[in-house]
mmCIF file of C-alpha atoms in Angstrom:
data_model
loop_
_atom_site.group_PDB
_atom_site.id
_atom_site.type_symbol
_atom_site.label_atom_id
_atom_site.label_comp_id
_atom_site.label_asym_id
_atom_site.label_seq_id
_atom_site.Cartn_x
_atom_site.Cartn_y
_atom_site.Cartn_z
ATOM 1 C CA MET A 1 -30.586 -82.996 86.931
ATOM 2 C CA GLN A 2 -30.574 -86.532 88.290
ATOM 3 C CA VAL A 3 -29.458 -89.497 86.142
ATOM 4 C CA VAL A 4 -31.442 -92.727 86.663
ATOM 5 C CA SER A 5 -29.503 -95.921 86.153
ATOM 6 C CA ALA A 6 -31.021 -99.155 84.824
ATOM 7 C CA ALA A 7 -30.765 -100.730 88.254
ATOM 8 C CA GLN A 8 -32.759 -97.976 89.882
ATOM 9 C CA THR A 9 -36.473 -98.178 90.341
ATOM 10 C CA THR A 10 -38.929 -97.274 87.667
ATOM 11 C CA ASP A 11 -42.108 -95.366 88.323
ATOM 12 C CA GLY A 12 -43.793 -98.373 89.963
ATOM 13 C CA GLY A 13 -40.849 -99.279 92.168
ATOM 14 C CA TRP A 14 -39.754 -102.277 90.043
ATOM 15 C CA THR A 15 -36.264 -102.352 88.557
ATOM 16 C CA TRP A 16 -35.032 -103.883 85.331
ATOM 17 C CA ALA A 17 -32.640 -105.984 87.388
ATOM 18 C CA GLN A 18 -35.585 -107.452 89.260
ATOM 19 C CA THR A 19 -37.321 -108.165 85.958
ATOM 20 C CA ALA A 20 -34.224 -109.926 84.629
ATOM 21 C CA GLY A 21 -33.881 -111.767 87.925
ATOM 22 C CA LEU A 22 -37.411 -113.100 87.470
ATOM 23 C CA ILE A 23 -37.186 -113.917 83.753
ATOM 24 C CA VAL A 24 -33.896 -115.851 83.871
ATOM 25 C CA PRO A 25 -35.105 -118.507 86.368
ATOM 26 C CA CYS A 26 -38.385 -118.848 84.452
ATOM 27 C CA ILE A 27 -36.478 -119.502 81.225
ATOM 28 C CA ALA A 28 -34.218 -121.988 83.018
ATOM 29 C CA LEU A 29 -37.238 -123.751 84.526
ATOM 30 C CA PHE A 30 -38.952 -123.921 81.149
ATOM 31 C CA GLY A 31 -35.761 -125.310 79.588
ATOM 32 C CA ALA A 32 -35.499 -127.967 82.289
ATOM 33 C CA PHE A 33 -39.147 -128.940 81.805
ATOM 34 C CA LEU A 34 -38.732 -129.108 78.021
ATOM 35 C CA THR A 35 -35.623 -131.273 78.360
ATOM 36 C CA TYR A 36 -37.427 -133.598 80.788
ATOM 37 C CA ALA A 37 -40.467 -133.865 78.517
ATOM 38 C CA LEU A 38 -38.348 -134.646 75.452
ATOM 39 C CA ASN A 39 -36.317 -137.248 77.373
ATOM 40 C CA GLN A 40 -39.502 -138.926 78.620
ATOM 41 C CA ARG A 41 -40.885 -138.986 75.083
ATOM 42 C CA ALA A 42 -37.685 -140.641 73.833
ATOM 43 C CA VAL A 43 -37.816 -143.208 76.654
ATOM 44 C CA ARG A 44 -41.464 -144.029 75.865
ATOM 45 C CA ARG A 45 -40.657 -144.358 72.165
ATOM 46 C CA GLU A 46 -37.734 -146.662 72.888
ATOM 47 C CA ARG A 47 -39.819 -148.788 75.268
ATOM 48 C CA ARG A 48 -42.632 -149.016 72.738
ATOM 49 C CA GLY A 49 -40.208 -149.965 69.964
ATOM 50 C CA LYS A 50 -38.754 -152.723 72.128
ATOM 51 C CA THR A 51 -42.259 -153.978 72.955
ATOM 52 C CA PHE A 52 -43.109 -154.099 69.248
ATOM 53 C CA ALA A 53 -39.877 -155.925 68.410
ATOM 54 C CA GLU A 54 -40.445 -158.532 71.131
ATOM 55 C CA ALA A 55 -44.012 -159.104 69.947
ATOM 56 C CA LEU A 56 -42.830 -159.611 66.368
ATOM 57 C CA THR A 57 -40.047 -161.936 67.530
ATOM 58 C CA ALA A 58 -42.573 -164.233 69.215
ATOM 59 C CA VAL A 59 -44.516 -164.553 65.960
ATOM 60 C CA GLU A 60 -41.324 -165.108 63.965
ATOM 61 C CA GLU A 61 -40.237 -167.885 66.320
ATOM 62 C CA TYR A 62 -43.658 -169.488 65.956
ATOM 63 C CA LEU A 63 -43.356 -169.343 62.165
ATOM 64 C CA GLU A 64 -40.009 -171.151 62.451
ATOM 65 C CA MET A 65 -41.468 -174.071 64.409
ATOM 66 C CA PRO A 66 -42.350 -176.197 61.340
ATOM 67 C CA TYR A 67 -38.623 -176.178 60.485
ATOM 68 C CA ARG A 68 -37.640 -177.084 64.046
ATOM 69 C CA ILE A 69 -40.142 -179.936 64.076
ATOM 70 C CA ARG A 70 -39.025 -181.150 60.665
ATOM 71 C CA ARG A 71 -35.358 -181.026 61.735
ATOM 72 C CA ARG A 72 -35.912 -182.795 65.053
ATOM 73 C CA PRO A 73 -33.028 -185.137 65.806
ATOM 74 C CA GLU A 74 -35.151 -188.164 66.595
ATOM 75 C CA SER A 75 -38.677 -189.310 67.200
ATOM 76 C CA SER A 76 -38.757 -189.840 70.930
ATOM 77 C CA PRO A 77 -41.191 -188.795 73.646
ATOM 78 C CA THR A 78 -38.587 -186.438 75.113
ATOM 79 C CA VAL A 79 -38.044 -184.596 71.819
ATOM 80 C CA ARG A 80 -41.774 -184.426 71.135
ATOM 81 C CA GLN A 81 -42.393 -183.063 74.627
ATOM 82 C CA ARG A 82 -39.658 -180.429 74.286
ATOM 83 C CA LEU A 83 -40.960 -179.222 70.917
ATOM 84 C CA THR A 84 -44.591 -179.133 72.002
ATOM 85 C CA ASP A 85 -43.545 -177.240 75.142
ATOM 86 C CA GLU A 86 -41.787 -174.701 72.906
ATOM 87 C CA VAL A 87 -44.927 -174.301 70.800
ATOM 88 C CA SER A 88 -47.029 -173.839 73.940
ATOM 89 C CA GLY A 89 -44.550 -171.285 75.275
ATOM 90 C CA LEU A 90 -44.671 -169.349 72.020
ATOM 91 C CA LEU A 91 -48.468 -169.348 72.024
ATOM 92 C CA ALA A 92 -48.408 -167.990 75.565
ATOM 93 C CA ARG A 93 -45.869 -165.289 74.611
ATOM 94 C CA MET A 94 -47.962 -164.226 71.616
ATOM 95 C CA ALA A 95 -51.072 -164.048 73.837
ATOM 96 C CA PHE A 96 -49.105 -161.986 76.372
ATOM 97 C CA HIS A 97 -47.960 -159.531 73.694
ATOM 98 C CA GLN A 98 -51.448 -159.360 72.263
ATOM 99 C CA ALA A 99 -52.860 -158.397 75.671
ATOM 100 C CA TRP A 100 -49.997 -155.980 76.340
ATOM 101 C CA LEU A 101 -50.591 -154.219 73.030
ATOM 102 C CA GLN A 102 -54.319 -153.958 73.766
ATOM 103 C CA ILE A 103 -53.426 -152.169 76.994
ATOM 104 C CA GLU A 104 -50.536 -150.051 75.778
ATOM 105 C CA THR A 105 -51.264 -149.316 72.102
ATOM 106 C CA SER A 106 -54.757 -150.331 71.090
ATOM 107 C CA THR A 107 -54.272 -149.240 67.469
ATOM 108 C CA VAL A 108 -51.527 -151.859 67.076
ATOM 109 C CA ALA A 109 -53.478 -154.616 68.851
ATOM 110 C CA GLY A 110 -55.792 -155.286 65.892
ATOM 111 C CA PRO A 111 -53.076 -155.708 63.247
ATOM 112 C CA TYR A 112 -50.997 -157.780 65.687
ATOM 113 C CA ALA A 113 -53.992 -160.043 66.418
ATOM 114 C CA ALA A 114 -54.466 -160.485 62.662
ATOM 115 C CA LEU A 115 -50.766 -161.366 62.316
ATOM 116 C CA VAL A 116 -50.993 -163.926 65.132
ATOM 117 C CA ALA A 117 -54.128 -165.511 63.654
ATOM 118 C CA THR A 118 -52.547 -165.700 60.207
ATOM 119 C CA ALA A 119 -49.302 -167.139 61.567
ATOM 120 C CA ARG A 120 -51.190 -169.713 63.610
ATOM 121 C CA ALA A 121 -53.202 -170.783 60.570
ATOM 122 C CA GLU A 122 -50.170 -171.037 58.281
ATOM 123 C CA ALA A 123 -47.585 -172.436 60.671
ATOM 124 C CA GLY A 124 -50.105 -174.622 62.479
ATOM 125 C CA ALA A 125 -50.937 -176.532 59.289
ATOM 126 C CA GLN A 126 -47.236 -176.720 58.434
ATOM 127 C CA MET A 127 -46.398 -178.103 61.881
ATOM 128 C CA SER A 128 -49.001 -180.826 61.443
ATOM 129 C CA LEU A 129 -47.350 -181.840 58.183
ATOM 130 C CA ALA A 130 -43.861 -181.635 59.706
ATOM 131 C CA TRP A 131 -44.832 -184.041 62.498
ATOM 132 C CA GLN A 132 -45.865 -186.579 59.869
ATOM 133 C CA GLU A 133 -42.415 -186.558 58.278
ATOM 134 C CA ALA A 134 -39.666 -188.840 59.512
ATOM 135 C CA PRO A 135 -36.856 -187.195 61.534
ATOM 136 C CA ILE A 136 -33.876 -186.068 59.478
ATOM 137 C CA THR A 137 -30.874 -188.296 60.036
ATOM 138 C CA THR A 138 -28.284 -186.824 57.656
ATOM 139 C CA ASP A 139 -26.513 -183.490 57.407
ATOM 140 C CA SER A 140 -27.596 -183.083 53.797
ATOM 141 C CA GLY A 141 -31.213 -183.632 54.848
ATOM 142 C CA MET A 142 -31.109 -180.496 57.010
ATOM 143 C CA ASN A 143 -31.445 -178.423 53.868
ATOM 144 C CA LEU A 144 -35.143 -178.875 53.248
ATOM 145 C CA GLY A 145 -34.911 -177.324 49.808
ATOM 146 C CA THR A 146 -38.308 -175.704 49.529
ATOM 147 C CA PRO A 147 -39.298 -173.264 52.271
ATOM 148 C CA TYR A 148 -42.696 -173.428 53.853
ATOM 149 C CA PRO A 149 -44.924 -170.758 52.287
ATOM 150 C CA ARG A 150 -45.462 -167.686 54.443
ATOM 151 C CA ASP A 151 -47.063 -165.280 51.987
ATOM 152 C CA ARG A 152 -50.116 -164.505 54.137
ATOM 153 C CA SER A 153 -48.040 -164.179 57.312
ATOM 154 C CA ASP A 154 -45.520 -161.938 55.554
ATOM 155 C CA ALA A 155 -48.338 -159.675 54.304
ATOM 156 C CA ALA A 156 -49.922 -159.516 57.780
ATOM 157 C CA ARG A 157 -46.492 -158.804 59.282
ATOM 158 C CA ALA A 158 -45.882 -155.940 56.825
ATOM 159 C CA ALA A 159 -49.290 -154.430 57.664
ATOM 160 C CA CYS A 160 -48.596 -154.754 61.381
ATOM 161 C CA ILE A 161 -45.146 -153.181 61.068
ATOM 162 C CA ASP A 162 -46.655 -150.287 59.107
ATOM 163 C CA VAL A 163 -49.069 -149.533 61.969
ATOM 164 C CA MET A 164 -46.283 -149.979 64.533
ATOM 165 C CA ARG A 165 -44.034 -147.588 62.648
ATOM 166 C CA ARG A 166 -46.755 -144.932 62.669
ATOM 167 C CA GLN A 167 -47.146 -145.358 66.433
ATOM 168 C CA LEU A 168 -43.471 -144.642 66.989
#
């Protein structure tokens, strides 16, 4: 009577050791692929989150411009030029983010465009009023007392963030 070990061939000439030798690398390869895929997903999520945050920051800075205009140190051509350049730069940044979101995440582009339009309407009117005010010359004047209303922009921002959160 002959005893057949596990390492010896089976009826078809294939051993269990050969089977294990084939399965182990396949499992390792699958594990490496799964790890790579999960890492890439995390990187994409992080990049997308940063893109969303930068887009929201541009709008927030635009909404702050009425305060910056109101608190300008003086009424000179240099100050006016600097502040209008900042406004122009913010408009360009918001347009950039709007285009980027249309390319990268089209479902977020609509709510972001609505946020930008709302912010431009609210802050734009407030900036016009702020330019009509005299520059603040005292420390106590820096506290404007009543904030500029941002109810519509805040609502549009919340809706946009909700869509962004779902995309992450």
